[in-house]
Tab-separated table of C-alpha atoms and ligand atoms in Angstrom:
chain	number	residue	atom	x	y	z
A	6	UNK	CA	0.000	0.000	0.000
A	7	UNK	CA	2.024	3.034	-0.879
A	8	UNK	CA	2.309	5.985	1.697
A	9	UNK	CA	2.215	9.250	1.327
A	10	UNK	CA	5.493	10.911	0.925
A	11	UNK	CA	7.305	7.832	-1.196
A	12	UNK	CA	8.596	9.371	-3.595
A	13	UNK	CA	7.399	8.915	-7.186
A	14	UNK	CA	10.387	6.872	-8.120
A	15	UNK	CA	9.790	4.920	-5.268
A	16	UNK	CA	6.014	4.547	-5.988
A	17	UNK	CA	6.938	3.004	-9.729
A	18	UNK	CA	9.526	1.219	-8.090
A	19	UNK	CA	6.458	-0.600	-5.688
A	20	UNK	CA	4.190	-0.998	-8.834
A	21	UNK	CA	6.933	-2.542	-10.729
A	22	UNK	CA	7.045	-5.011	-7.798
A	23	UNK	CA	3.324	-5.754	-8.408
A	24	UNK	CA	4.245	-7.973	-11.843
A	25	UNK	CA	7.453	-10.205	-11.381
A	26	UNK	CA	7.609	-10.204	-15.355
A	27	UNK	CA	8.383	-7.070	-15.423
A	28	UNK	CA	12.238	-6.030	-16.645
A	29	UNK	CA	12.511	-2.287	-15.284
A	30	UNK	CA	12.115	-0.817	-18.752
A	31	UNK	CA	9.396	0.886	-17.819
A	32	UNK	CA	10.097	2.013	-14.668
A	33	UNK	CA	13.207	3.812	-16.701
A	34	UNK	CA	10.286	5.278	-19.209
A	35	UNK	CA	8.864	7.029	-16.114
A	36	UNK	CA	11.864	7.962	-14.616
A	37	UNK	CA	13.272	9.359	-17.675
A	38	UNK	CA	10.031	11.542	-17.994
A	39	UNK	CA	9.908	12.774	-14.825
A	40	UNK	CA	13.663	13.970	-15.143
A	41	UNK	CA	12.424	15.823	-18.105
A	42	UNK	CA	9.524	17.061	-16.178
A	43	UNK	CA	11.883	18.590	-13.602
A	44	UNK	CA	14.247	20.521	-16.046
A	45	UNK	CA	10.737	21.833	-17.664
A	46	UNK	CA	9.577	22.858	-14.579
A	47	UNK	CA	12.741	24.836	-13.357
A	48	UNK	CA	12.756	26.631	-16.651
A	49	UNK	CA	8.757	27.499	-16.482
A	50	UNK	CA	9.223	28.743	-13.343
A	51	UNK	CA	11.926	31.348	-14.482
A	52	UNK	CA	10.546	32.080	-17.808
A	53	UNK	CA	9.061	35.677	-16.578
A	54	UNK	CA	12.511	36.014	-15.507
A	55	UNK	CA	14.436	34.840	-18.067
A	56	UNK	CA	12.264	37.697	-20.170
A	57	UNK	CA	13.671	40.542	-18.187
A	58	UNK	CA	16.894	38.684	-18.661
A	59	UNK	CA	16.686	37.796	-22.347
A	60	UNK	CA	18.512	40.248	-23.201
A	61	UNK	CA	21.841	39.042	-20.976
A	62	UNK	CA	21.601	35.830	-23.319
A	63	UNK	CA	20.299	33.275	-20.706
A	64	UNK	CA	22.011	30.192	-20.788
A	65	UNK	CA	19.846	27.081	-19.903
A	66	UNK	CA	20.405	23.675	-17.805
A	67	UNK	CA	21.876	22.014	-20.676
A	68	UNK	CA	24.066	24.957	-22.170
A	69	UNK	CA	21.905	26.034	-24.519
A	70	UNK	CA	20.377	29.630	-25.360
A	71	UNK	CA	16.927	29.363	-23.925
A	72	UNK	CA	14.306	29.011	-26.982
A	73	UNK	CA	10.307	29.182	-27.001
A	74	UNK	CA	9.130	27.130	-23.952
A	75	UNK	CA	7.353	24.584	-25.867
A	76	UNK	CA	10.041	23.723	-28.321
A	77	UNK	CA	12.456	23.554	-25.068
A	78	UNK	CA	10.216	21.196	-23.173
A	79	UNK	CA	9.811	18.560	-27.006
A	80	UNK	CA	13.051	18.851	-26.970
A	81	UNK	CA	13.816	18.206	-23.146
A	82	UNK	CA	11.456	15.241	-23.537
A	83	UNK	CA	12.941	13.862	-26.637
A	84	UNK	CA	16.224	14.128	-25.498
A	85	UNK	CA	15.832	12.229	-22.085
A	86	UNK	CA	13.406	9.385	-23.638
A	87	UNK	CA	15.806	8.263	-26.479
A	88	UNK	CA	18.620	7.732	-23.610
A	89	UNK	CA	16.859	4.954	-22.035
A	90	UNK	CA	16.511	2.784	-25.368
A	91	UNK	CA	13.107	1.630	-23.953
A	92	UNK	CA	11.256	3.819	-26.798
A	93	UNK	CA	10.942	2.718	-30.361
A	94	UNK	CA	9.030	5.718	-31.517
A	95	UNK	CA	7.522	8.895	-30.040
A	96	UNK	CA	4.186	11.801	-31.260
A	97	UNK	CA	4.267	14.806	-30.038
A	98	UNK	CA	2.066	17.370	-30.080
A	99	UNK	CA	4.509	19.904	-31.770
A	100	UNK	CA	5.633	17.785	-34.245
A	101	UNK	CA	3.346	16.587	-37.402
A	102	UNK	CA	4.791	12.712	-37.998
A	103	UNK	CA	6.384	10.051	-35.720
A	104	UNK	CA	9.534	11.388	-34.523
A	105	UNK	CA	11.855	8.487	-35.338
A	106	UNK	CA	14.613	7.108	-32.437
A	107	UNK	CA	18.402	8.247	-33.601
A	108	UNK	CA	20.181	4.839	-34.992
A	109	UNK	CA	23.098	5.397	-32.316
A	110	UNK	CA	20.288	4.693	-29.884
A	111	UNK	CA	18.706	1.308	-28.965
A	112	UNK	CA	15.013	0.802	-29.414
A	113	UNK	CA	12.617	-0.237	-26.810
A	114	UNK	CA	9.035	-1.381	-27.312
A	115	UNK	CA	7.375	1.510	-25.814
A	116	UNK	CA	5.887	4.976	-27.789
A	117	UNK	CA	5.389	7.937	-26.131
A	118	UNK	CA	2.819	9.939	-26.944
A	119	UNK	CA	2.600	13.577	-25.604
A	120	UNK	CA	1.688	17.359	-25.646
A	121	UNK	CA	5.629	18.587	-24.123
A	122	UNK	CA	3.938	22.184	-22.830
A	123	UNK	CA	0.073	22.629	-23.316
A	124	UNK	CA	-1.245	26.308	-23.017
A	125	UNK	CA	2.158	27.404	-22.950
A	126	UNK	CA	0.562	30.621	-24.868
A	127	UNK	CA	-0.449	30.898	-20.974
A	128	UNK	CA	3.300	31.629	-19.721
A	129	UNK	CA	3.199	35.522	-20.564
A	130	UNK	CA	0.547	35.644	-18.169
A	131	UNK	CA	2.049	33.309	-15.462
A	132	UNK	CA	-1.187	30.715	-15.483
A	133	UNK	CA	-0.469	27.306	-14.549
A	134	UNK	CA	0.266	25.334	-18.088
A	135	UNK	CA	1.152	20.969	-18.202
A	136	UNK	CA	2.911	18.651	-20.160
A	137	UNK	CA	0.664	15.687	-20.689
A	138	UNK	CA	1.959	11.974	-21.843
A	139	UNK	CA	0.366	8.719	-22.722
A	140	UNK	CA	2.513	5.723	-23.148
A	141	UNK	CA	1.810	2.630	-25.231
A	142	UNK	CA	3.577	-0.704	-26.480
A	143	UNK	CA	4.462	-1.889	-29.856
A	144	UNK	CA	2.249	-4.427	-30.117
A	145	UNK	CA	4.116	-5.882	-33.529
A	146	UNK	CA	7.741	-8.134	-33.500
A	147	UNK	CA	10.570	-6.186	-33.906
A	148	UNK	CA	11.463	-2.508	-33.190
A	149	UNK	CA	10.262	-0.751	-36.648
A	150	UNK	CA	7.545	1.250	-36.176
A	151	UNK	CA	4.962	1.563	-38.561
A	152	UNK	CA	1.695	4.241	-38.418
A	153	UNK	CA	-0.493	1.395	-37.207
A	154	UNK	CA	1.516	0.541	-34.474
A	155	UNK	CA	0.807	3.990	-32.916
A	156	UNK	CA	-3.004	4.394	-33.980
A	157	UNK	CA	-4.000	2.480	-30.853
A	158	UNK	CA	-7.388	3.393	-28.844
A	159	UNK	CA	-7.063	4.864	-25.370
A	160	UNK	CA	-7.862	1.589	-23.976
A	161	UNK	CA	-4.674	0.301	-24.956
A	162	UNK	CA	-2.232	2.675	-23.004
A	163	UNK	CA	-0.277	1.097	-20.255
A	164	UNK	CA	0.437	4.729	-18.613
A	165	UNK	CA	-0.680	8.069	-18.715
A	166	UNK	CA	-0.965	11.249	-16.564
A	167	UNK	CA	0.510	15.153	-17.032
A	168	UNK	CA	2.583	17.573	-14.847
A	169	UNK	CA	1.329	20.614	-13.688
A	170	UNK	CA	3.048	23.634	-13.450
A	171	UNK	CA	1.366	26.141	-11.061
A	172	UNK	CA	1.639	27.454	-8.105
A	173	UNK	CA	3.683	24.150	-7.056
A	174	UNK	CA	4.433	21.160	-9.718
A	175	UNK	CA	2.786	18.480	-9.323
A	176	UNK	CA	2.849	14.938	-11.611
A	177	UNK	CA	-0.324	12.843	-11.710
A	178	UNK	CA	-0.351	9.321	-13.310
A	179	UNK	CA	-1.704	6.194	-13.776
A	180	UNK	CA	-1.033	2.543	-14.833
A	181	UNK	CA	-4.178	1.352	-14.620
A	182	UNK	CA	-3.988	0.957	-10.931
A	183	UNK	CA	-5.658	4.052	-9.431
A	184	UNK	CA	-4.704	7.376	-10.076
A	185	UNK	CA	-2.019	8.951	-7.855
A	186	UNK	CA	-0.827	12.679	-7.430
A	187	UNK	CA	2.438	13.640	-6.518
A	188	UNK	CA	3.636	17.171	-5.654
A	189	UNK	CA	7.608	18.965	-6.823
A	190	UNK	CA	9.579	19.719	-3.457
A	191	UNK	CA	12.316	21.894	-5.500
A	192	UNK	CA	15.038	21.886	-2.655
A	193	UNK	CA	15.024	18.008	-2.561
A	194	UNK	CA	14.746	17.275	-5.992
A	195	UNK	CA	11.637	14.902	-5.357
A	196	UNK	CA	7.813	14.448	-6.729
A	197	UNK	CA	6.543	13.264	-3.404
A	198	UNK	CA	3.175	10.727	-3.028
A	199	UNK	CA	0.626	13.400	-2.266
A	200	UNK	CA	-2.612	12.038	-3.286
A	201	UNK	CA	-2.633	8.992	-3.386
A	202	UNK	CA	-5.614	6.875	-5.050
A	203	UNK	CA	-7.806	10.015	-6.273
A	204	UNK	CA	-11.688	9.609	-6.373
A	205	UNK	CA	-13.237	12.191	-8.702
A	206	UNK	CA	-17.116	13.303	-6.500
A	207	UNK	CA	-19.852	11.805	-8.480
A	208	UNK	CA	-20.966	14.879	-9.560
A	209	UNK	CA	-19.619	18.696	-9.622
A	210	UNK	CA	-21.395	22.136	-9.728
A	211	UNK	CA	-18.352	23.477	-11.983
A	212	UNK	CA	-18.393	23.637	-15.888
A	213	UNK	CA	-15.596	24.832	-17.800
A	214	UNK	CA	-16.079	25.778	-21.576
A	215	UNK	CA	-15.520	28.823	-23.634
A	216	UNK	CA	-18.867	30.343	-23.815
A	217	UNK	CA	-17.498	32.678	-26.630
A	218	UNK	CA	-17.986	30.169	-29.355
A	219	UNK	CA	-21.624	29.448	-27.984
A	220	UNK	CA	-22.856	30.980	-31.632
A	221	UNK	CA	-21.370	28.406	-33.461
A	222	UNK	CA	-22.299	25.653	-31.213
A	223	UNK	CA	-24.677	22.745	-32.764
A	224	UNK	CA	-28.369	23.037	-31.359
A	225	UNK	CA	-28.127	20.174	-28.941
A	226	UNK	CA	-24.679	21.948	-27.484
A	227	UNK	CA	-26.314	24.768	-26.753
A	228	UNK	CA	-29.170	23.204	-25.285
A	229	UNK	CA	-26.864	21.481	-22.968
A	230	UNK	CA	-24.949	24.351	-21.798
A	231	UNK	CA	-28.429	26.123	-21.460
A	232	UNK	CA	-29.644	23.325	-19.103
A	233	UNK	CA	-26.623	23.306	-17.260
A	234	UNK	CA	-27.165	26.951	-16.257
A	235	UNK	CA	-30.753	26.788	-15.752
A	236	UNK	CA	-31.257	27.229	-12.220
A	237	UNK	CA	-33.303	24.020	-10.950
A	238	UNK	CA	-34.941	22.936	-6.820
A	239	UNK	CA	-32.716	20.104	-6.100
A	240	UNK	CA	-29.879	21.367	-8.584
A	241	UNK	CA	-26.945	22.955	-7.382
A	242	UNK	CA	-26.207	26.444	-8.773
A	243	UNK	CA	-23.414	25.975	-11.303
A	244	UNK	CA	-19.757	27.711	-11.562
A	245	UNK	CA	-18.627	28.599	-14.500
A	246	UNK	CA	-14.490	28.078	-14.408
A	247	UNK	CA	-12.519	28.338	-17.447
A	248	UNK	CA	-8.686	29.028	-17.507
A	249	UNK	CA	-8.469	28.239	-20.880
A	250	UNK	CA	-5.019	25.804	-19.972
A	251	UNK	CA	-6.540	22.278	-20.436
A	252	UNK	CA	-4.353	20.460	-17.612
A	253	UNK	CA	-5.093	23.511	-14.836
A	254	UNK	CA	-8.829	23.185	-15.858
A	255	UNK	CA	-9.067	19.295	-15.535
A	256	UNK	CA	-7.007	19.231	-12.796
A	257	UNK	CA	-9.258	21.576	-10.709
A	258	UNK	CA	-12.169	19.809	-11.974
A	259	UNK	CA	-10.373	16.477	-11.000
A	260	UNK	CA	-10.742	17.175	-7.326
A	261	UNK	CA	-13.651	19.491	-7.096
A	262	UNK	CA	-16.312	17.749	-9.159
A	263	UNK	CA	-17.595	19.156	-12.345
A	264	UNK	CA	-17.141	18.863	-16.230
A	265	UNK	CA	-14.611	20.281	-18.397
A	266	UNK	CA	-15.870	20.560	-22.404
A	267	UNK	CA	-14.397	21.422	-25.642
A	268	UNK	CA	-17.475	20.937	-27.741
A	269	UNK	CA	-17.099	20.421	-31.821
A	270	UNK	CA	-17.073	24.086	-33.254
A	271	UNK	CA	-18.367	24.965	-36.607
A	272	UNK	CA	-16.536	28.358	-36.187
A	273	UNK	CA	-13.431	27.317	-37.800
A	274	UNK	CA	-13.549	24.854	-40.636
A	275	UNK	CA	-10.393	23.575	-39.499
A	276	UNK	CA	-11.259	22.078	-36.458
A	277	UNK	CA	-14.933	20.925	-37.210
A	278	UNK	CA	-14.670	18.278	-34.729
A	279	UNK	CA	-13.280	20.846	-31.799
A	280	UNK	CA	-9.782	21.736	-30.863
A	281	UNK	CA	-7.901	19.445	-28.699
A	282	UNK	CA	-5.973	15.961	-29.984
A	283	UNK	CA	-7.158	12.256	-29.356
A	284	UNK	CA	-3.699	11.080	-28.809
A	285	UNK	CA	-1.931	13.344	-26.736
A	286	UNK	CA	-4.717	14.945	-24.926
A	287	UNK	CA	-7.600	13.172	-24.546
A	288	UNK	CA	-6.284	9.674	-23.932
A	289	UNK	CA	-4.352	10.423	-21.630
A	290	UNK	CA	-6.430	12.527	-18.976
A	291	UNK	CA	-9.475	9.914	-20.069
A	292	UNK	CA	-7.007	7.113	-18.551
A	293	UNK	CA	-6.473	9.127	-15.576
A	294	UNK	CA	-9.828	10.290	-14.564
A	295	UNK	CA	-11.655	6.588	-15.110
A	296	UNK	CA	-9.266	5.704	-12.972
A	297	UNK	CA	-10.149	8.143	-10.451
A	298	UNK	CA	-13.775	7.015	-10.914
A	299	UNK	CA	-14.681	9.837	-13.916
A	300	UNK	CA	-15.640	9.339	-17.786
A	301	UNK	CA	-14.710	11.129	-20.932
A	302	UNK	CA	-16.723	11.312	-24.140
A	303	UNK	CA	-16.753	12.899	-27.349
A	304	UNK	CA	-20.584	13.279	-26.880
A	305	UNK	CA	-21.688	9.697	-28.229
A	306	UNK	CA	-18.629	7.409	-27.566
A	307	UNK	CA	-16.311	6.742	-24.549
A	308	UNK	CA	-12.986	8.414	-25.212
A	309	UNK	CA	-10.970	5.663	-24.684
A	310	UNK	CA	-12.584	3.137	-26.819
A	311	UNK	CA	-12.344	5.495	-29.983
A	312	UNK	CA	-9.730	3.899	-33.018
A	313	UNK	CA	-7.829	6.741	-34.321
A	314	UNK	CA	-7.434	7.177	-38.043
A	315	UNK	CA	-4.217	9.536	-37.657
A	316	UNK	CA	-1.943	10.650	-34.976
A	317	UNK	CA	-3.367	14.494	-34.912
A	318	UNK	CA	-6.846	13.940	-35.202
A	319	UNK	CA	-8.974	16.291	-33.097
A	320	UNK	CA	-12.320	15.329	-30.889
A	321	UNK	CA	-14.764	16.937	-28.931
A	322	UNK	CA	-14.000	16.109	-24.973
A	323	UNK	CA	-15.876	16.265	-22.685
A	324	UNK	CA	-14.301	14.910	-19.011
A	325	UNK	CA	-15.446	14.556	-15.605
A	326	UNK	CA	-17.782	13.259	-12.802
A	327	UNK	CA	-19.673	10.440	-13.901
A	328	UNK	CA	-23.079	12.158	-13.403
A	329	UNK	CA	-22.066	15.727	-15.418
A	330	UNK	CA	-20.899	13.306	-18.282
A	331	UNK	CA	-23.980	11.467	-18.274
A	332	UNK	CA	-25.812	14.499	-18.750
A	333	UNK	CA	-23.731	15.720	-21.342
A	334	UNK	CA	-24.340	12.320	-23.364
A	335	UNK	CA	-28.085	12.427	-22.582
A	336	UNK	CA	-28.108	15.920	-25.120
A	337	UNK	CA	-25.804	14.805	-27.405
A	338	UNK	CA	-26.224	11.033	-28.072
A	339	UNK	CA	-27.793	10.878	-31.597
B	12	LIG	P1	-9.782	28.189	-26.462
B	12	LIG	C1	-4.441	25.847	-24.993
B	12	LIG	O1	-4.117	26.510	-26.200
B	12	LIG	C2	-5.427	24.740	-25.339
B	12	LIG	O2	-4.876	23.849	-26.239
B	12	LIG	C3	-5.881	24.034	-24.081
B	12	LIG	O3	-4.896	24.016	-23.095
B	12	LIG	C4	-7.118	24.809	-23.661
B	12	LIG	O4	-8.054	24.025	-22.962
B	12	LIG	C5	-7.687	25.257	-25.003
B	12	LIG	O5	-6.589	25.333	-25.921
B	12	LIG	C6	-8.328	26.624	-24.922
B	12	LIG	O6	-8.877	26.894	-26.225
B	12	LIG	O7	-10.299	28.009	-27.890
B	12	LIG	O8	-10.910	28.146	-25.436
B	12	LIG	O9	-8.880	29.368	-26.285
């Protein structure tokens, strides 16, 4: 039964326990990304600074001239996965195709799927931003990796979970044992067990979407949001909360109880089917908050059981209690 205050390496070091088959190449995976996680976060966390200081040419951790936050934190990722030759391919958000592993490094039979710094547009204005990760295995022999190797549904991830950066860092993760929070103590260097085996309240009084787009909602959407806000005896008045950073909003809504949404928007004809990313959103904060006793949707199907048809491809989300996504589903089911 893990403790509070084991520290996250210590945590996947107890899980790993759990299956004797298991060979520690895993374990590394995690480790490696929650390295990466640390450099992001020290750099985040100076990045107002390192504005007023631009102009001295600030040097980064790993001697090099500090570049847009998001490209830093692909990069910080990238660079720390390869080095444990447990990876044989990785997506990331930034980046349009499979980012191949270097020859000089040995391949593993894990991919990593992940957004490195989502909302980063959200730094200028020092709210709390994440980097968000899904892990899956190669299901095929041998350590090429091929587009259908990585178009697996949610269900099939072994890991997931994001790190916040806010007011303090904190990772959250699962493995499809619970879902387990652990909070950034700078001065040791440590993620420490803070919340361990989160429950999600059955149902939440806050919804988070960007009423601004309500005009080019579909009937049914608006309908939904409409009930939502319509004042019923028995119903709990709502809160509207919207930070407009996905992790910060989902991790609020996480503990408190509610339902975060980014309907399908016919505003843009770009994103028809909404804004944020099966793979490297969705997926991954789906895994995390079934485990915590939630449900995603896109409106008609459980997020997790969806088959992508490419590694980019955009759905509407909605995440949350069990009883605010039920709702949601009652509107929009066809
Ligand atoms: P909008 C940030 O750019 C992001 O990808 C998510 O973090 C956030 O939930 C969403 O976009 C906000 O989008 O259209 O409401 O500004």
């Amino acid at each position: 039964m893990p403790q509070r205050g084991m520290t996250v390496t210590e945590h996947i070091i107890l899980g790993m326990r759990a299956h004797p088959e298991a060979t520690g190449a895993f374990a590394q995976l995690l480790s490696a990304l929650v390295t990466a996680a640390k450099i992001i976060s020290s750099e985040v966390n100076r990045a107002g600074l390192t504005d007023i200081l631009g102009s001295a040419g600030v040097i980064n951790v790993q001697g090099e001239e500090v570049q847009k936050m998001d490209e830093f934190a692909e990069k910080t990722i990238i660079r720390h996965l390869v080095r444990t030759g447990q990876v044989c391919a990785m997506v990331s958000e930034e980046t349009a195709d499979i980012i191949p592993i270097p020859d000089r490094y040995p391949k593993g039979k894990y991919i990593l799927v992940f957004d490195p710094l989502d909302g980063s547009s959200n730094i200028d204005v020092n709210v709390s931003i994440g980097t968000i990760f899904s892990i899956l295995k190669k299901e095929g022999p041998g350590n090429d990796v091929t587009i259908q190797d990585v178009l697996q549904p949610g269900r099939k991830q072994v890991a997931a979970g994001y790190f916040i950066y806010g007011s303090s860092t904190m990772m959250v993760y699962t493995t499809g044992e619970g879902a387990h929070g652990f909070t950034y103590m700078p001065e040791a260097g440590e993620f420490f067990l803070s919340h361990p085996d989160i429950r999600t309240p059955e149902e939440g009084k806050i919804y988070s979407v960007n009423e601004g787009y309500y005009n080019y909602w579909e009937d049914n959407m608006k309908e939904l949001v409409d009930y939502i806000k319509t004042p019923e005896p028995g119903r709990r008045t709502p809160s509207d909360r919207y930070i407009g950073s996905l992790v910060a909003d989902f991790h609020r809504n996480l503990f408190k109880g509610g339902l975060f949404m980014y309907p399908s928007n016919l505003r843009d004809p770009k994103m028809p089917t909404g804004k944020l990313r099966l793979m490297c959103e969705c997926n991954p904060l789906a895994f995390v908050v079934e485990q915590a006793g939630g449900r995603a949707t896109d409106g008609k199907r459980n997020i997790l059981d969806i088959e992508p048809q490419e590694i980019h491809q955009r759905v509407p989300f909605f995440i949350g209690s069990p009883r605010n996504v039920e709702i949601v589903e009652e509107f929009l089911k066809d």
